[in-house]
């Protein structure tokens, strides 16, 4: 008779199967039976160096799951600051202190997929990759794509390097830490209204504004109101 852990994992795998096309992630038992050892797949997100690649994730389910997170690592070699280029180990709060029993194998895989879209070089697993991303972002993007082509079967297609160029420019700025990854022009629209950079960034974080890879973009009107209210101390 299946225990509660196995029943939950089986149900989660059914949900993953049903949503496979939409979510871009998948998982199944390595041998088709053992629910403690799975293999997951993540489709490389579009508009990233990993686009079009398929990345294999090794998943070990602990006995006290879901009260303890699954252990996940990349089987597919990948060039990413939060993944070891040698061992595939992943640096992600969701798989450690940030785990809670309401999360699932699917949400963990989706968090890893999001990490491919938004790397965090300031909390690296691979210092060499993180340094490259912060200092020569365009070179990082090219190397990451080369690895995705070689190891994950990604197509050899033209890569938009503009966002990495803007990231290099931002990293070169002495004020980069003040902007916390947000585009300077985006923040300065509120700074020009008389607010401090730190207060604007705090308001962005409070409201949940996307960093958009450090690129500028137009905020929705509702967000503008929420940010302004935060700056004026109304929420």
Short mmCIF file of C-alpha atoms in Angstrom, two decimals:
data_model
loop_
_atom_site.label_atom_id
_atom_site.label_comp_id
_atom_site.label_asym_id
_atom_site.label_seq_id
_atom_site.Cartn_x
_atom_site.Cartn_y
_atom_site.Cartn_z
CA UNK A 1 0.00 0.00 0.00
CA UNK A 2 1.34 3.42 -1.01
CA UNK A 3 2.32 5.77 1.81
CA UNK A 4 1.17 9.40 2.01
CA UNK A 5 4.37 10.69 0.41
CA UNK A 6 4.01 8.42 -2.61
CA UNK A 7 0.32 9.26 -2.99
CA UNK A 8 1.13 12.96 -3.00
CA UNK A 9 4.01 12.57 -5.47
CA UNK A 10 1.81 10.48 -7.79
CA UNK A 11 -0.89 13.16 -7.70
CA UNK A 12 1.67 15.88 -8.40
CA UNK A 13 3.03 13.98 -11.39
CA UNK A 14 -0.50 13.68 -12.79
CA UNK A 15 -0.93 17.45 -12.47
CA UNK A 16 2.43 18.05 -14.16
CA UNK A 17 1.45 15.76 -17.03
CA UNK A 18 -1.86 17.58 -17.51
CA UNK A 19 -0.19 21.00 -17.64
CA UNK A 20 2.99 20.00 -19.49
CA UNK A 21 2.46 22.03 -22.67
CA UNK A 22 1.52 25.21 -20.83
CA UNK A 23 4.07 25.13 -18.02
CA UNK A 24 7.18 24.07 -19.94
CA UNK A 25 8.21 21.62 -17.19
CA UNK A 26 7.77 17.87 -16.77
CA UNK A 27 8.77 15.07 -14.39
CA UNK A 28 8.45 11.28 -14.18
CA UNK A 29 10.07 8.39 -12.27
CA UNK A 30 13.46 7.41 -13.63
CA UNK A 31 12.43 3.75 -13.91
CA UNK A 32 8.73 4.45 -14.39
CA UNK A 33 7.94 3.18 -10.88
CA UNK A 34 10.13 4.58 -8.07
CA UNK A 35 8.51 7.79 -6.81
CA UNK A 36 11.60 8.73 -4.79
CA UNK A 37 13.83 9.27 -7.82
CA UNK A 38 12.53 11.38 -10.69
CA UNK A 39 13.86 13.08 -13.76
CA UNK A 40 12.48 16.49 -14.63
CA UNK A 41 12.76 18.49 -17.82
CA UNK A 42 12.69 22.25 -18.28
CA UNK A 43 12.24 23.97 -21.61
CA UNK A 44 14.69 26.84 -22.04
CA UNK A 45 12.68 30.07 -21.73
CA UNK A 46 12.30 32.22 -24.86
CA UNK A 47 14.37 35.40 -25.17
CA UNK A 48 17.19 33.88 -23.10
CA UNK A 49 20.46 32.19 -24.12
CA UNK A 50 18.79 28.88 -23.16
CA UNK A 51 15.84 29.24 -25.57
CA UNK A 52 14.91 26.05 -27.38
CA UNK A 53 17.04 23.82 -25.18
CA UNK A 54 15.81 20.94 -23.01
CA UNK A 55 17.42 20.74 -19.59
CA UNK A 56 17.30 17.54 -17.50
CA UNK A 57 16.92 17.88 -13.72
CA UNK A 58 17.68 15.04 -11.30
CA UNK A 59 15.08 14.98 -8.50
CA UNK A 60 15.43 13.07 -5.24
CA UNK A 61 12.32 12.97 -3.02
CA UNK A 62 13.09 12.71 0.72
CA UNK A 63 11.15 10.40 3.03
CA UNK A 64 9.57 13.35 4.86
CA UNK A 65 8.40 15.12 1.70
CA UNK A 66 6.57 17.55 1.48
CA UNK A 67 7.86 18.81 4.84
CA UNK A 68 11.36 18.81 3.38
CA UNK A 69 12.19 20.05 -0.10
CA UNK A 70 13.19 17.71 -2.93
CA UNK A 71 16.86 17.72 -3.85
CA UNK A 72 17.33 18.91 -7.41
CA UNK A 73 20.38 19.40 -9.61
CA UNK A 74 21.03 19.83 -13.32
CA UNK A 75 22.07 16.72 -15.21
CA UNK A 76 22.43 18.90 -18.30
CA UNK A 77 25.51 21.10 -18.21
CA UNK A 78 24.55 24.78 -18.14
CA UNK A 79 26.36 28.11 -17.93
CA UNK A 80 24.45 30.02 -15.26
CA UNK A 81 25.59 31.92 -12.13
CA UNK A 82 23.22 30.06 -9.82
CA UNK A 83 24.11 26.57 -11.07
CA UNK A 84 27.49 24.87 -10.69
CA UNK A 85 29.01 24.37 -14.12
CA UNK A 86 30.80 21.31 -12.67
CA UNK A 87 28.22 19.49 -10.53
CA UNK A 88 24.85 20.95 -11.54
CA UNK A 89 24.11 22.03 -7.95
CA UNK A 90 21.48 24.78 -7.77
CA UNK A 91 21.46 27.83 -5.50
CA UNK A 92 17.76 28.60 -4.96
CA UNK A 93 15.89 29.46 -1.77
CA UNK A 94 12.88 27.43 -2.89
CA UNK A 95 14.99 24.28 -2.58
CA UNK A 96 16.21 25.17 0.91
CA UNK A 97 15.13 27.63 3.56
CA UNK A 98 12.38 29.02 1.32
CA UNK A 99 10.59 25.69 0.95
CA UNK A 100 7.15 25.12 2.46
CA UNK A 101 4.85 22.05 2.34
CA UNK A 102 2.35 23.90 0.12
CA UNK A 103 4.91 23.93 -2.67
CA UNK A 104 5.23 21.10 -5.16
CA UNK A 105 7.65 19.48 -7.56
CA UNK A 106 6.05 21.56 -10.29
CA UNK A 107 6.49 24.88 -8.45
CA UNK A 108 10.13 23.98 -7.75
CA UNK A 109 10.74 23.26 -11.43
CA UNK A 110 8.99 26.49 -12.40
CA UNK A 111 11.19 28.38 -9.93
CA UNK A 112 14.27 26.92 -11.62
CA UNK A 113 12.87 27.89 -15.02
CA UNK A 114 12.35 31.43 -13.73
CA UNK A 115 15.95 31.41 -12.53
CA UNK A 116 17.01 30.83 -16.14
CA UNK A 117 15.10 33.97 -17.09
CA UNK A 118 16.34 36.09 -14.19
CA UNK A 119 19.80 35.02 -12.97
CA UNK A 120 21.01 36.34 -9.62
CA UNK A 121 24.79 36.84 -9.87
CA UNK A 122 24.94 38.41 -6.40
CA UNK A 123 24.04 35.08 -4.78
CA UNK A 124 26.02 32.72 -6.99
CA UNK A 125 26.60 28.99 -7.02
CA UNK A 126 29.31 29.43 -9.65
CA UNK A 127 31.50 32.46 -8.96
CA UNK A 128 33.23 32.36 -12.36
CA UNK A 129 29.94 32.57 -14.22
CA UNK A 130 28.61 35.28 -11.90
CA UNK A 131 31.72 37.40 -12.42
CA UNK A 132 31.38 37.08 -16.18
CA UNK A 133 27.71 38.09 -16.05
CA UNK A 134 28.45 41.17 -13.94
CA UNK A 135 31.57 42.29 -15.80
CA UNK A 136 31.07 41.15 -19.40
CA UNK A 137 27.37 40.37 -19.74
CA UNK A 138 27.37 40.01 -23.52
CA UNK A 139 30.16 37.42 -23.32
CA UNK A 140 28.18 35.58 -20.63
CA UNK A 141 25.15 35.44 -22.93
CA UNK A 142 27.21 34.06 -25.82
CA UNK A 143 28.86 31.38 -23.68
CA UNK A 144 25.51 30.43 -22.10
CA UNK A 145 24.01 30.00 -25.55
CA UNK A 146 27.00 27.96 -26.77
CA UNK A 147 26.56 25.60 -23.81
CA UNK A 148 22.80 25.37 -24.45
CA UNK A 149 23.45 24.45 -28.09
CA UNK A 150 26.11 21.89 -27.18
CA UNK A 151 24.53 20.26 -24.13
CA UNK A 152 20.77 20.98 -24.30
CA UNK A 153 20.08 20.74 -28.02
CA UNK A 154 19.15 24.42 -28.38
CA UNK A 155 19.02 25.77 -31.95
CA UNK A 156 21.82 28.02 -33.15
CA UNK A 157 19.80 31.20 -33.53
CA UNK A 158 20.55 34.90 -33.30
CA UNK A 159 20.66 36.14 -29.72
CA UNK A 160 19.36 39.58 -28.72
CA UNK A 161 22.29 41.06 -26.83
CA UNK A 162 20.74 44.47 -26.19
CA UNK A 163 19.53 43.67 -22.68
CA UNK A 164 22.97 42.33 -21.78
CA UNK A 165 24.60 45.49 -23.10
CA UNK A 166 22.30 47.56 -20.88
CA UNK A 167 23.17 45.27 -17.98
CA UNK A 168 26.88 45.92 -18.56
CA UNK A 169 26.25 49.65 -18.62
CA UNK A 170 24.27 49.45 -15.40
CA UNK A 171 26.88 47.32 -13.69
CA UNK A 172 29.54 49.85 -14.62
CA UNK A 173 27.60 52.57 -12.80
CA UNK A 174 28.77 53.35 -9.25
CA UNK A 175 25.09 53.60 -8.23
CA UNK A 176 24.15 50.07 -9.35
CA UNK A 177 23.59 48.84 -5.79
CA UNK A 178 21.21 51.72 -5.07
CA UNK A 179 18.94 50.71 -7.94
CA UNK A 180 18.75 47.00 -6.90
CA UNK A 181 18.63 45.78 -10.49
CA UNK A 182 15.95 48.23 -11.68
CA UNK A 183 16.55 50.37 -14.74
CA UNK A 184 17.94 53.78 -13.74
CA UNK A 185 15.63 55.71 -16.07
CA UNK A 186 12.60 53.85 -14.68
CA UNK A 187 13.54 54.76 -11.09
CA UNK A 188 14.56 58.30 -11.99
CA UNK A 189 11.08 59.12 -13.27
CA UNK A 190 10.03 59.10 -9.63
CA UNK A 191 13.32 60.57 -8.38
CA UNK A 192 12.64 63.58 -10.62
CA UNK A 193 9.41 64.11 -8.67
CA UNK A 194 11.53 64.79 -5.59
CA UNK A 195 11.82 61.33 -4.01
CA UNK A 196 15.08 59.66 -2.96
CA UNK A 197 16.38 56.70 -5.00
CA UNK A 198 16.21 54.42 -1.95
CA UNK A 199 12.58 55.34 -1.26
CA UNK A 200 11.60 54.75 -4.88
CA UNK A 201 13.33 51.36 -4.95
CA UNK A 202 11.67 50.45 -1.64
CA UNK A 203 8.30 51.34 -3.16
CA UNK A 204 9.05 49.23 -6.26
CA UNK A 205 9.90 46.25 -4.06
CA UNK A 206 6.82 46.79 -1.87
CA UNK A 207 4.48 46.93 -4.86
CA UNK A 208 6.24 44.04 -6.63
CA UNK A 209 7.49 45.79 -9.74
CA UNK A 210 9.34 43.50 -12.20
CA UNK A 211 13.01 44.30 -12.86
CA UNK A 212 12.66 43.35 -16.55
CA UNK A 213 16.35 42.39 -16.79
CA UNK A 214 17.32 45.97 -15.95
CA UNK A 215 15.60 47.37 -19.03
CA UNK A 216 13.30 50.39 -19.10
CA UNK A 217 9.56 49.95 -19.75
CA UNK A 218 6.24 51.69 -19.21
CA UNK A 219 4.52 50.90 -15.93
CA UNK A 220 0.80 50.22 -15.90
CA UNK A 221 -1.32 53.03 -14.49
CA UNK A 222 -2.42 50.96 -11.49
CA UNK A 223 1.20 50.36 -10.53
CA UNK A 224 1.98 54.05 -10.89
CA UNK A 225 -0.77 54.82 -8.38
CA UNK A 226 0.40 52.16 -5.94
CA UNK A 227 3.99 53.39 -6.10
CA UNK A 228 2.99 56.99 -5.61
CA UNK A 229 0.77 56.07 -2.66
CA UNK A 230 3.68 54.19 -1.07
CA UNK A 231 6.01 57.15 -1.59
CA UNK A 232 3.47 59.49 -0.01
CA UNK A 233 3.00 57.17 2.96
CA UNK A 234 -0.58 56.28 2.09
CA UNK A 235 -0.04 52.50 2.35
#
